[in-house]
Coordinates of C-alpha atoms in Angstrom, one line a residue:
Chain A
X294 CA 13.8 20.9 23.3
X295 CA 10.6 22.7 22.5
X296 CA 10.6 24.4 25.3
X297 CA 14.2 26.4 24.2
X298 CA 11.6 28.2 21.7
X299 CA 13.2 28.1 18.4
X300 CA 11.2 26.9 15.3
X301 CA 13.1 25.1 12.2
X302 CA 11.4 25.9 8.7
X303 CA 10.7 23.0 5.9
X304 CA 11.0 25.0 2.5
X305 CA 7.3 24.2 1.2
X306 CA 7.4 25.2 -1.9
X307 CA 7.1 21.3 -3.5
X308 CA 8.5 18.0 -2.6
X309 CA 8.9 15.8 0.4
X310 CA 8.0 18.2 3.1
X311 CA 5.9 16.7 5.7
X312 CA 8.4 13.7 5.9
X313 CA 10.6 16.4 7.6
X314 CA 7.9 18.1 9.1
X315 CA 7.4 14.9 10.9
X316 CA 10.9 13.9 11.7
X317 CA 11.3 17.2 13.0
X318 CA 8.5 16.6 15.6
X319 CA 10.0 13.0 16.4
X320 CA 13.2 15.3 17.5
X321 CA 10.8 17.1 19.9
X322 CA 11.1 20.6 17.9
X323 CA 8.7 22.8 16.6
X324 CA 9.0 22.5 12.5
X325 CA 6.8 25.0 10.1
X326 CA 5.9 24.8 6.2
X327 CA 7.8 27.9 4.7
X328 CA 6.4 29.2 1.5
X329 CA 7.0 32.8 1.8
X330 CA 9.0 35.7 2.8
X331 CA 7.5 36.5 5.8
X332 CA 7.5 32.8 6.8
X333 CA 11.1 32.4 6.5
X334 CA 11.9 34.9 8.6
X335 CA 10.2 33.3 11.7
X336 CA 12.8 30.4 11.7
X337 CA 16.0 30.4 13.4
X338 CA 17.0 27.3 10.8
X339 CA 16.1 25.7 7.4
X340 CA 15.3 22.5 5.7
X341 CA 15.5 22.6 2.1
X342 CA 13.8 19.3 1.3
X343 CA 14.2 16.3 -1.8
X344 CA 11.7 17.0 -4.8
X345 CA 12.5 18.6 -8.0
X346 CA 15.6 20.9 -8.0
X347 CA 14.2 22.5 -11.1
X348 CA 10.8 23.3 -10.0
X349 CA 11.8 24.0 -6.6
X350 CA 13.9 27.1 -8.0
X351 CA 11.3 28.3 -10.4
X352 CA 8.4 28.6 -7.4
X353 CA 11.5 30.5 -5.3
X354 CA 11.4 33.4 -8.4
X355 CA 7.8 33.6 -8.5
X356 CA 7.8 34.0 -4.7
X357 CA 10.3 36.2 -4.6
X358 CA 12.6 34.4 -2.4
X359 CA 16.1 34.1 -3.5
X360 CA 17.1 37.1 -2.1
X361 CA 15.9 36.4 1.5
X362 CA 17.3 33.0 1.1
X363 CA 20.9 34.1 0.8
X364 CA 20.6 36.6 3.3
X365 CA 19.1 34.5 5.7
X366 CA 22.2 32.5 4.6
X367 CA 24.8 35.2 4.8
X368 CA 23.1 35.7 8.5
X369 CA 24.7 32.3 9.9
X370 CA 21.4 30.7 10.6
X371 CA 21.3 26.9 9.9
X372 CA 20.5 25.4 6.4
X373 CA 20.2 21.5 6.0
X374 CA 19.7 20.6 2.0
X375 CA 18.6 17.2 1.0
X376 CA 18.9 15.9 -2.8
X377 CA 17.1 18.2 -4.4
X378 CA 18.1 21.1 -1.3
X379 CA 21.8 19.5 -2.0
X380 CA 21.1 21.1 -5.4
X381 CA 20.3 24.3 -4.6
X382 CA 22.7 25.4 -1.9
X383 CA 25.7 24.2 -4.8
X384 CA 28.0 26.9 -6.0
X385 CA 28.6 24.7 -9.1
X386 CA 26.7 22.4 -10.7
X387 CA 28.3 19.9 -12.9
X388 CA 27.1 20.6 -16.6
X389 CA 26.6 24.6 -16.7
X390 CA 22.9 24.4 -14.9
X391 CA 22.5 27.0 -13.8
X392 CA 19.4 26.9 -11.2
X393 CA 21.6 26.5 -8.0
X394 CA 21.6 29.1 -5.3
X395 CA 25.5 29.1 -4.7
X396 CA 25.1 29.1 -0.8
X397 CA 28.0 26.4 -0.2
X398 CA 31.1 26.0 -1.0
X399 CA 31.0 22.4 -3.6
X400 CA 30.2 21.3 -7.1
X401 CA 26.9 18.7 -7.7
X402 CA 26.5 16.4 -10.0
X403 CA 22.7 15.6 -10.6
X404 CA 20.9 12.2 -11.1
X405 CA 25.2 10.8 -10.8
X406 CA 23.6 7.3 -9.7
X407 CA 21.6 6.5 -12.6
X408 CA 17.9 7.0 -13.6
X409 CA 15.0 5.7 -11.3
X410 CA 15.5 2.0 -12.0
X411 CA 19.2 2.6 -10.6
X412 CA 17.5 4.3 -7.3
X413 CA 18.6 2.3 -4.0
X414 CA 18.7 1.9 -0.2
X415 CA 21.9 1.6 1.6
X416 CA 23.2 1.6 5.0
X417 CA 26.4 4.6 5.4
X418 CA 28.8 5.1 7.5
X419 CA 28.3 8.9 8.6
X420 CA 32.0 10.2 9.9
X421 CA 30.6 10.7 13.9
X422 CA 27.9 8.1 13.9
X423 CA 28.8 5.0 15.8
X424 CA 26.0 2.8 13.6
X425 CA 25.4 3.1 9.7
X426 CA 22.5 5.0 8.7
X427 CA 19.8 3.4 6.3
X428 CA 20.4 5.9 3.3
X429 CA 18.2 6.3 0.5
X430 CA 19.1 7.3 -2.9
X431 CA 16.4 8.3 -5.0
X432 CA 18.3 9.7 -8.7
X433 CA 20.6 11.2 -6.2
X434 CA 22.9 13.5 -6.8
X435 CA 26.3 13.7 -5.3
X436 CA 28.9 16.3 -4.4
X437 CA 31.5 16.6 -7.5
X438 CA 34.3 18.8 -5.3
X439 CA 34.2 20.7 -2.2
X440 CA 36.1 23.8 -2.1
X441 CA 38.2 25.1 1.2
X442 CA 36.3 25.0 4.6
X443 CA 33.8 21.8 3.7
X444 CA 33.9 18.9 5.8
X445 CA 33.4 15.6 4.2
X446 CA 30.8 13.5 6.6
X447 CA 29.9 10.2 4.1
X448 CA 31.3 8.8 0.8
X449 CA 30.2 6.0 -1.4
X450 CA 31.4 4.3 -3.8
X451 CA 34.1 7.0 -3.3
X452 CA 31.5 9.9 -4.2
X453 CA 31.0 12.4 -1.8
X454 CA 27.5 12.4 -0.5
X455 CA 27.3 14.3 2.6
X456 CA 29.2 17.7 3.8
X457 CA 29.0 20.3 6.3
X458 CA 30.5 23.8 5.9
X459 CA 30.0 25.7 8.9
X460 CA 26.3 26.7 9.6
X461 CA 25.3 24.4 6.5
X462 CA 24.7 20.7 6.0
X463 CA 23.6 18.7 3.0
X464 CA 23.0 15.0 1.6
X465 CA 22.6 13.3 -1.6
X466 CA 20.2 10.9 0.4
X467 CA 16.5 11.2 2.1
X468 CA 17.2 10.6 6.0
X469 CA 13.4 11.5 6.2
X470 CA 12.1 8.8 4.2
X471 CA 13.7 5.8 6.7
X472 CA 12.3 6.8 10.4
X473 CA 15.9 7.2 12.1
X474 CA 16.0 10.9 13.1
X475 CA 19.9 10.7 13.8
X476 CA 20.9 13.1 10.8
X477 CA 17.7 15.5 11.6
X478 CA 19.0 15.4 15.3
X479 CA 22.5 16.3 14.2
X480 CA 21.2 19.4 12.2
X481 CA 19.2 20.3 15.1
X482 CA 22.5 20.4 17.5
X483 CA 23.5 22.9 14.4
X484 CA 20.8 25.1 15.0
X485 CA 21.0 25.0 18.9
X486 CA 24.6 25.8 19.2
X487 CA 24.3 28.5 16.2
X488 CA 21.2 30.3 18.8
X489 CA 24.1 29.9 21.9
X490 CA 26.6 31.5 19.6
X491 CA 24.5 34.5 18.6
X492 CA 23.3 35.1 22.4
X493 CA 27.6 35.3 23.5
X494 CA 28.0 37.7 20.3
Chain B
X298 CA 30.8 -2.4 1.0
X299 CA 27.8 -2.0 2.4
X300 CA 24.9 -3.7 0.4
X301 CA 22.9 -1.8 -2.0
X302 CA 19.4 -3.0 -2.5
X303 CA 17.1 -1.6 -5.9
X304 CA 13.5 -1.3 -6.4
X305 CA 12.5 -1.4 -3.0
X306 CA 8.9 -0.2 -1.7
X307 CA 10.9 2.5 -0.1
X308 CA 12.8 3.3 -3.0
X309 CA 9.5 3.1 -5.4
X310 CA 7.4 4.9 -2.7
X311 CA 9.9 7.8 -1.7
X312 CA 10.3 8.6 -5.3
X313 CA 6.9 9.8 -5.5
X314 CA 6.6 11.6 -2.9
X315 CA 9.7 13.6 -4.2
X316 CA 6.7 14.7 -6.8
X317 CA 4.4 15.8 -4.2
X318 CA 3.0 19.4 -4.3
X319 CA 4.1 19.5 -7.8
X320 CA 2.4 19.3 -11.3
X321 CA 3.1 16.4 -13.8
X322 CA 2.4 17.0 -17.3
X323 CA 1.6 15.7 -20.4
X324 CA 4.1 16.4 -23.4
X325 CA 4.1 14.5 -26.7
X326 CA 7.7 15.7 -28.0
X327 CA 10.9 17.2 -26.7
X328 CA 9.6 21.1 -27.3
X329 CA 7.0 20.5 -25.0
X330 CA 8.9 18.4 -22.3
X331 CA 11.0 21.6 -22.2
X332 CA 8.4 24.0 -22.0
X333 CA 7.0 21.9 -19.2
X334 CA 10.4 21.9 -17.6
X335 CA 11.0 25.3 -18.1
X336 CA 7.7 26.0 -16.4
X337 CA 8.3 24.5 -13.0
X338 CA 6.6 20.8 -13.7
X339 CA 8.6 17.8 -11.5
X340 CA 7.7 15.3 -14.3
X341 CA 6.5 15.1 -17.7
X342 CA 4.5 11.9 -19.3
X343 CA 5.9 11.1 -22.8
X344 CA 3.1 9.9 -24.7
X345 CA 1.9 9.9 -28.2
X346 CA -1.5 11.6 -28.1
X347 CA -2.8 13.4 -25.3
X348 CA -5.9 11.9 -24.2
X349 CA -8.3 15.1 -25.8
X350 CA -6.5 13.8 -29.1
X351 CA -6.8 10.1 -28.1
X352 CA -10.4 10.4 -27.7
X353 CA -11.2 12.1 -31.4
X354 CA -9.0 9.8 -32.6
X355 CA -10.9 6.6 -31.7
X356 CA -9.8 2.9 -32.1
X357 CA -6.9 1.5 -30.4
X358 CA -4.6 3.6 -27.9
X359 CA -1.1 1.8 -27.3
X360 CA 2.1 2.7 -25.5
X361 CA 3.9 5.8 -27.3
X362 CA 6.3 4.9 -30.1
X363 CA 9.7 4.1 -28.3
X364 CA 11.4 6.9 -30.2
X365 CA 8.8 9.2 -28.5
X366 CA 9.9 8.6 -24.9
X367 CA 13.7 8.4 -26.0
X368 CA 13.3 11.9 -27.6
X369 CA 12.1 13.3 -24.0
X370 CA 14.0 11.3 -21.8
X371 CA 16.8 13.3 -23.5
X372 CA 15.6 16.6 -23.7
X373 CA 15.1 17.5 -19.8
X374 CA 16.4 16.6 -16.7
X375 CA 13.4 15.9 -14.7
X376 CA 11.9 12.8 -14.4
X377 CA 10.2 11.0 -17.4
X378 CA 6.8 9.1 -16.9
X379 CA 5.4 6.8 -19.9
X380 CA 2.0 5.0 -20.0
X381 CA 1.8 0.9 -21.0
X382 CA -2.0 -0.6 -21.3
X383 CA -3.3 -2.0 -18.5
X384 CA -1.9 -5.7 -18.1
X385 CA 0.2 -5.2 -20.8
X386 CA 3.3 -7.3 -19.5
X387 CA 5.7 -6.8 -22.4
X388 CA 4.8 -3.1 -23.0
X389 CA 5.9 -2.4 -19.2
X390 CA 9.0 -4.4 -19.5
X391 CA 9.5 -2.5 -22.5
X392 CA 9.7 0.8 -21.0
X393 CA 11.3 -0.6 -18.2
X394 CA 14.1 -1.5 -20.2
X395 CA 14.3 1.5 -21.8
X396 CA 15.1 4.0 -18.0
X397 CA 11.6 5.3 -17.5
X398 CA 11.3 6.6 -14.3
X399 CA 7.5 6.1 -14.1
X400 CA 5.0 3.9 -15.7
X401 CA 1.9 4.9 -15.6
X402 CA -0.7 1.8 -16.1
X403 CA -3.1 3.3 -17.4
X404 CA -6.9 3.3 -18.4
X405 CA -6.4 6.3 -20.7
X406 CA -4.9 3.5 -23.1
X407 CA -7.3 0.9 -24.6
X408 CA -6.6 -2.3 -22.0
X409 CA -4.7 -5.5 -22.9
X410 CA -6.3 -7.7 -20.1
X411 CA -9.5 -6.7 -19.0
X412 CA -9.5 -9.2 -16.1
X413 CA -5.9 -8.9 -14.2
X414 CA -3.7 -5.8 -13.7
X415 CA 0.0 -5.7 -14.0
X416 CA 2.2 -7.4 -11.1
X417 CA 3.8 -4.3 -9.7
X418 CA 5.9 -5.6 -7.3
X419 CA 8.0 -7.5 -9.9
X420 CA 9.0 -5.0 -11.5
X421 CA 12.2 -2.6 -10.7
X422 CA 10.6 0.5 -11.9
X423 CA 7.8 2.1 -9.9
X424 CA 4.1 2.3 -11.2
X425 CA 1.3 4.8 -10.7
X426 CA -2.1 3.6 -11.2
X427 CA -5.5 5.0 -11.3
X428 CA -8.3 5.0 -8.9
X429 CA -12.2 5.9 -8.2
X430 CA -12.5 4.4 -4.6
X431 CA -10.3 2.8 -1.7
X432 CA -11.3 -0.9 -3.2
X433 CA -9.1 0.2 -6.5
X434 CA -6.6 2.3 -4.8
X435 CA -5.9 -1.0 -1.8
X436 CA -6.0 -3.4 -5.0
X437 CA -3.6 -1.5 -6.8
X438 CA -1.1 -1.1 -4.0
X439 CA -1.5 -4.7 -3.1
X440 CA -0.3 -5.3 -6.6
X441 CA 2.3 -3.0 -5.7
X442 CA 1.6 0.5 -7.2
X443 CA 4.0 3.2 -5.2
X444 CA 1.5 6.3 -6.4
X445 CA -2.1 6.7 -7.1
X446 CA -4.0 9.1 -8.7
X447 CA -7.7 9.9 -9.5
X448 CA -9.0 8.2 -12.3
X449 CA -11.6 11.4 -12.7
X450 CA -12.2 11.4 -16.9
X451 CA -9.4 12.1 -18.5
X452 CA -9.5 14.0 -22.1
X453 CA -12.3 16.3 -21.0
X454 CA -11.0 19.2 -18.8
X455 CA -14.2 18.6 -17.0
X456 CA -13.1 18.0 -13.3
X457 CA -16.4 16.7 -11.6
X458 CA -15.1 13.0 -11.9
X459 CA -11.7 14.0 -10.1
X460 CA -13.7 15.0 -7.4
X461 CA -15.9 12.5 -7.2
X462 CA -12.9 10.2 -6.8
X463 CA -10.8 12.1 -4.6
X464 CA -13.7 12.7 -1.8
X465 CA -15.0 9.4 -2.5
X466 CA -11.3 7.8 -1.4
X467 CA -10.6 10.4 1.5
X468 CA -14.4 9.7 2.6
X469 CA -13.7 6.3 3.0
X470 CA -10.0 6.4 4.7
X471 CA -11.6 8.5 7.0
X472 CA -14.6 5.3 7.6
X473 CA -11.3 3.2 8.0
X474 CA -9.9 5.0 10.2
X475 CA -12.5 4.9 12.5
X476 CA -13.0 1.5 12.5
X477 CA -12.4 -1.7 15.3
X478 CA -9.5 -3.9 13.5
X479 CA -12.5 -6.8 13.9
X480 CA -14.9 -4.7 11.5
X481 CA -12.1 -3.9 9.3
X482 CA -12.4 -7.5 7.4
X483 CA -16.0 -7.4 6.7
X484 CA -15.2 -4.0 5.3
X485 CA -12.1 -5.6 3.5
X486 CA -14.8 -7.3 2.2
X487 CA -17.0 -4.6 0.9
X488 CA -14.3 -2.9 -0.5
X489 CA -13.1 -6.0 -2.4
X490 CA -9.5 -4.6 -0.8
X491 CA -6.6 -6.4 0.8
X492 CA -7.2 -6.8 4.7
X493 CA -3.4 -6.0 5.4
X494 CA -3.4 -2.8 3.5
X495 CA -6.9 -1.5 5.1
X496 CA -4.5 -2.3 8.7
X497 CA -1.4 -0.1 7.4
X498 CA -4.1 2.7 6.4
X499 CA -6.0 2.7 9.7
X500 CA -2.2 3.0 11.4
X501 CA -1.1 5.7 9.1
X502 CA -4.5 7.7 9.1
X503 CA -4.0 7.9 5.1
X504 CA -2.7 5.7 2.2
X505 CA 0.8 4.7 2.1
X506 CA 1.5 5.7 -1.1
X507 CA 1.1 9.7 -2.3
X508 CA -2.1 10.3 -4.3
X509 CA -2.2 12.9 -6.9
X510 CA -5.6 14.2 -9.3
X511 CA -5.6 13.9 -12.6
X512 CA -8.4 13.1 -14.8
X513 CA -10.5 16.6 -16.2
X514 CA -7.7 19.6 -14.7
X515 CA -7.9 22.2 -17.0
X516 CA -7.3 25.7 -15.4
X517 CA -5.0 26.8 -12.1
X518 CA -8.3 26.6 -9.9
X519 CA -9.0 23.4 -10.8
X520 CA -5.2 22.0 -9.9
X521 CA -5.8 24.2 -6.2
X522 CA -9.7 23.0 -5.9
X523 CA -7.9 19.3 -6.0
X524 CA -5.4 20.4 -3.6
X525 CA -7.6 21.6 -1.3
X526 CA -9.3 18.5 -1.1
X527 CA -6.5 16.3 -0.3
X528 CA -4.2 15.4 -3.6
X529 CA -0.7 15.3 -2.8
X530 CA -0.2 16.9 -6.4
X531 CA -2.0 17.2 -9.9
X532 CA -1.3 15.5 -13.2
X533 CA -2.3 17.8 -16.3
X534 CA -3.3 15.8 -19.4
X535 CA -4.5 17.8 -21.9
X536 CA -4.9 20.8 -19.9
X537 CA -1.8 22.5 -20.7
X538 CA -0.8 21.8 -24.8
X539 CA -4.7 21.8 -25.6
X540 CA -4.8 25.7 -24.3
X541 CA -4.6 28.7 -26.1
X542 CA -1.4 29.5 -24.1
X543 CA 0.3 26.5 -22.9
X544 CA 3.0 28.4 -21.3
X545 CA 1.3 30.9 -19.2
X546 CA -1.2 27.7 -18.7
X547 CA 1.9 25.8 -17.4
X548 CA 3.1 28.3 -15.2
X549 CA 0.0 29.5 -13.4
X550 CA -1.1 25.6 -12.7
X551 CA 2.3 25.4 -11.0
X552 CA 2.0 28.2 -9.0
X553 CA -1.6 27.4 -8.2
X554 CA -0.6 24.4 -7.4
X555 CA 2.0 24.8 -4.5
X556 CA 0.2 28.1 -3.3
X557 CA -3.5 26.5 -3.6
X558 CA -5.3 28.8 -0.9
X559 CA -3.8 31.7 -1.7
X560 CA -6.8 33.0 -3.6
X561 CA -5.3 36.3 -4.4
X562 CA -2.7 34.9 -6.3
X563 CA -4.4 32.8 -8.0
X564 CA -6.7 35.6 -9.3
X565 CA -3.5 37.5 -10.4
X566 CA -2.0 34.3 -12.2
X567 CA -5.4 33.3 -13.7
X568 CA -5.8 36.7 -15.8
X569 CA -5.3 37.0 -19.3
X570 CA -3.8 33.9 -20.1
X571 CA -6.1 32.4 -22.8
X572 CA -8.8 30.1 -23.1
X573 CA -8.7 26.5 -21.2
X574 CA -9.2 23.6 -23.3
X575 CA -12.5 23.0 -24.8
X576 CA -14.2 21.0 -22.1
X577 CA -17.3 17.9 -22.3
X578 CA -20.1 17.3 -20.6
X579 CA -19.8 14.0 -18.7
X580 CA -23.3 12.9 -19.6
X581 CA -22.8 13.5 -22.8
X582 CA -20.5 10.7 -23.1
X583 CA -21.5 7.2 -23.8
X584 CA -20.4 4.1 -21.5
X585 CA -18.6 3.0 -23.5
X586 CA -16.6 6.2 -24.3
X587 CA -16.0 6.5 -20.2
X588 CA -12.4 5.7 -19.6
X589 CA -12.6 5.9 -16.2
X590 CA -14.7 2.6 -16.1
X591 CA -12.3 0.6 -17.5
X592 CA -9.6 -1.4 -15.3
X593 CA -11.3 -1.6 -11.9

């Protein structure tokens, strides 16, 4: 798949980015840090990673990049958030926070499992995915509604924990802390058919 | 439904590295954990005195006063560290109990048991432990710590020690991972470390657990001097509330933090924000008043 030349960006800004970094080049694709502006626009897709939601979105003001994050949005190219990514892409979140980027269509609820202590491994049944994926919840979050256009992917314990709207994909969970590249591999199929779609355009 | 297992290594471990590239700081009430919120940190540590103020104070240093921790554990959303004395069973259990999301064992506090450390691995919630070299980092993470960090000397905003620990631990992963499996046990030896976790380190080509600095950071070059060499993130005792400005202290560390080798920024974020906590001279500090020597 390297060969196809198209590079997928982890957001580096703080939390668990190598993981993807390195899940990313399990996949066979070429994955960059992306802490800045210019960065960003080298990618034809982006990983928002787990870490703190909060300080995730106060290093994006000081670098200046929540305006080049929605447009890279509004330009169809491929965002994946996990946990703490999940966050940010919300339109809502549950409790008037207000440090969400309001990329995708749903409502979050943060640390809805529980504190640390209530943290926990799982194995989910992904809509698509003929074996359950190890999932792991660390004070996850999970998706309080989804609006019009948002395809629910995996639920438990009837709470919504993993949706795709369109070009955009995110998880309450951390597929890049369990060494199964299945989900990364599914958002990379995102980003390859989004590159054959823009060539026919 | 499917099974749903808690406090697992992988649950313990990935929490931490959820922290990684981020600053953890120091608060003693709720207007502090929210400044340090506010200010970009990805945890705070509820204690009682930061150790500056636990060093003047002398005597006995225990885990916070429960109401402490409860008071910051409500005030922000991230998540909230507290420290119990080393081998202190029942303080640990007692956090534990109360939702921490971190203990911190830790040789800022006088120590309960100066022979045996805490058994991690029976507890639920995940511990962080300090370290000087790779025979106290493997010993702690054979007892089941998910995080290290330097031990460097806490309470002095003096950050020779933090180095000295954090090349001192690289410098010998690096040995490790040069090594024949069959020379690895009389290292194991040397090292007074578990054999198994010396194996898992040699495999991984660093330590399975995320390692931050703490111990002596005091100003935004310190926090990206640490990064530089190797910390997967920085813990700020008393470098941020003992500083003229602990906001714009706060902030820059952050920012110096994530962006640690981007000089020019750090120069722009470093000016005009006060004066850094009054440091001390390592040598100027008796044996007995070195922190970092207790708990090994």
């Amino acid at each position: 798949m390297s060969g196809e030349g198209f590079v997928i960006g982890v957001l580096g800004l703080q939390g668990a980015v190598r993981e993807h970094l390195k899940s990313l080049e399990k996949c066979g694709v070429r994955g960059i840090e992306v802490k800045s502006t210019a960065e960003l626009e080298m990618v034809q897709g982006l990983i928002v990673p787990g870490g703190e939601s909060t300080a995730i979105r106060r290093l994006l003001d000081t670098a200046d990049m929540v305006a080049p994050l929605i447009r890279f949005c509004q330009s169809a190219r491929p965002i994946f958030g996990t946990c703490a990514g999940l966050i940010l892409m919300a339109r809502k979140l549950t409790g008037g926070e207000n440090h969400n980027l309001g990329l995708m269509n749903i409502e979050v609820a943060r640390n809805s499992f529980g504190r640390q202590v209530d943290s926990f491994e799982t194995d989910l049944n992904i809509s698509g995915f003929s074996e359950p994926f190890p999932a792991v919840f660390i004070r996850a979050p999970h998706i309080a509604s989804v609006g019009s256009g948002v395809e629910v992917l995996a639920t438990y314990q009837n709470r919504i924990v993993m949706v795709r709207e369109k070009h955009l994909l995110g998880c309450s969970f951390h597929p890049e802390l369990t060494g199964d590249e299945r989900v990364t591999r599914y958002f990379v199929r995102m980003v390859q058919q989004s590159l054959v779609k823009s060539s026919q355009a | 439904m499917n099974e749903k297992k808690t406090g697992t290594d992988r649950v313990k471990r990935g929490m931490a590295e959820m922290q990684k590239g981020g600053v953890i700081m120091d608060v003693v009430n709720a207007q502090q954990a929210k400044i340090a919120e506010a200010a970009g940190a990805v945890a705070v540590m509820a204690l009682e005195r930061v150790p500056a103020d636990i060093r003047k104070a002398g005597g006995v240093a225990r885990m916070a006063d429960p109401r402490i921790v409860e008071e910051v554990m409500a005030s922000v959303s991230i998540p909230v560290m507290a420290k119990a004395r080393i081998g202190h069973i029942a303080e640990a259990r007692v956090l534990e109990a109360m939702g921490v999301d971190y203990i911190d064992e830790s040789e800022v506090l006088t120590p309960a048991d100066e022979e045996f450390h805490l058994l991690k691995s029976s507890f639920t919630v995940p511990f962080v432990c300090g370290c000087r070299d790779l025979g106290e980092a493997c010993r702690r993470i054979g007892e089941g710590a998910a995080m290290l960090r330097t031990k460097g000397e806490p309470g002095t905003g003096n950050i020779v020690e933090a180095v000295r620990h954090m090349r001192r631990v690289n410098a010998q992963i690096r040995k490790v991972c040069g090594m024949s499996d069959d020379e690895l046990m009389v290292e194991a030896k040397n090292l007074g470390a578990p054999y198994q976790i010396l194996l898992e380190i040699k495999r991984l080509g660093r330590l399975p657990v995320v390692n931050f600095a703490a111990g002596g950071v005091a100003t935004p070059a310190d926090a990206a001097l640490m990064m530089e060499l190797g910390a997967d993130g920085v813990f700020v005792g008393s470098g941020i509330f003992k500083s003229e400005n602990p906001e714009k202290f706060a902030r820059a560390i952050v920012q110096a933090t994530t962006h640690y080798r981007d000089y020019k920024l750090i120069a722009e974020i470093s000016k005009g924000i006060g004066t850094p906590m009054h440091g001390l001279e390592i040598s100027g500090l008796a044996v007995a008043d070195r922190m970092q020597e207790r708990g090994v």
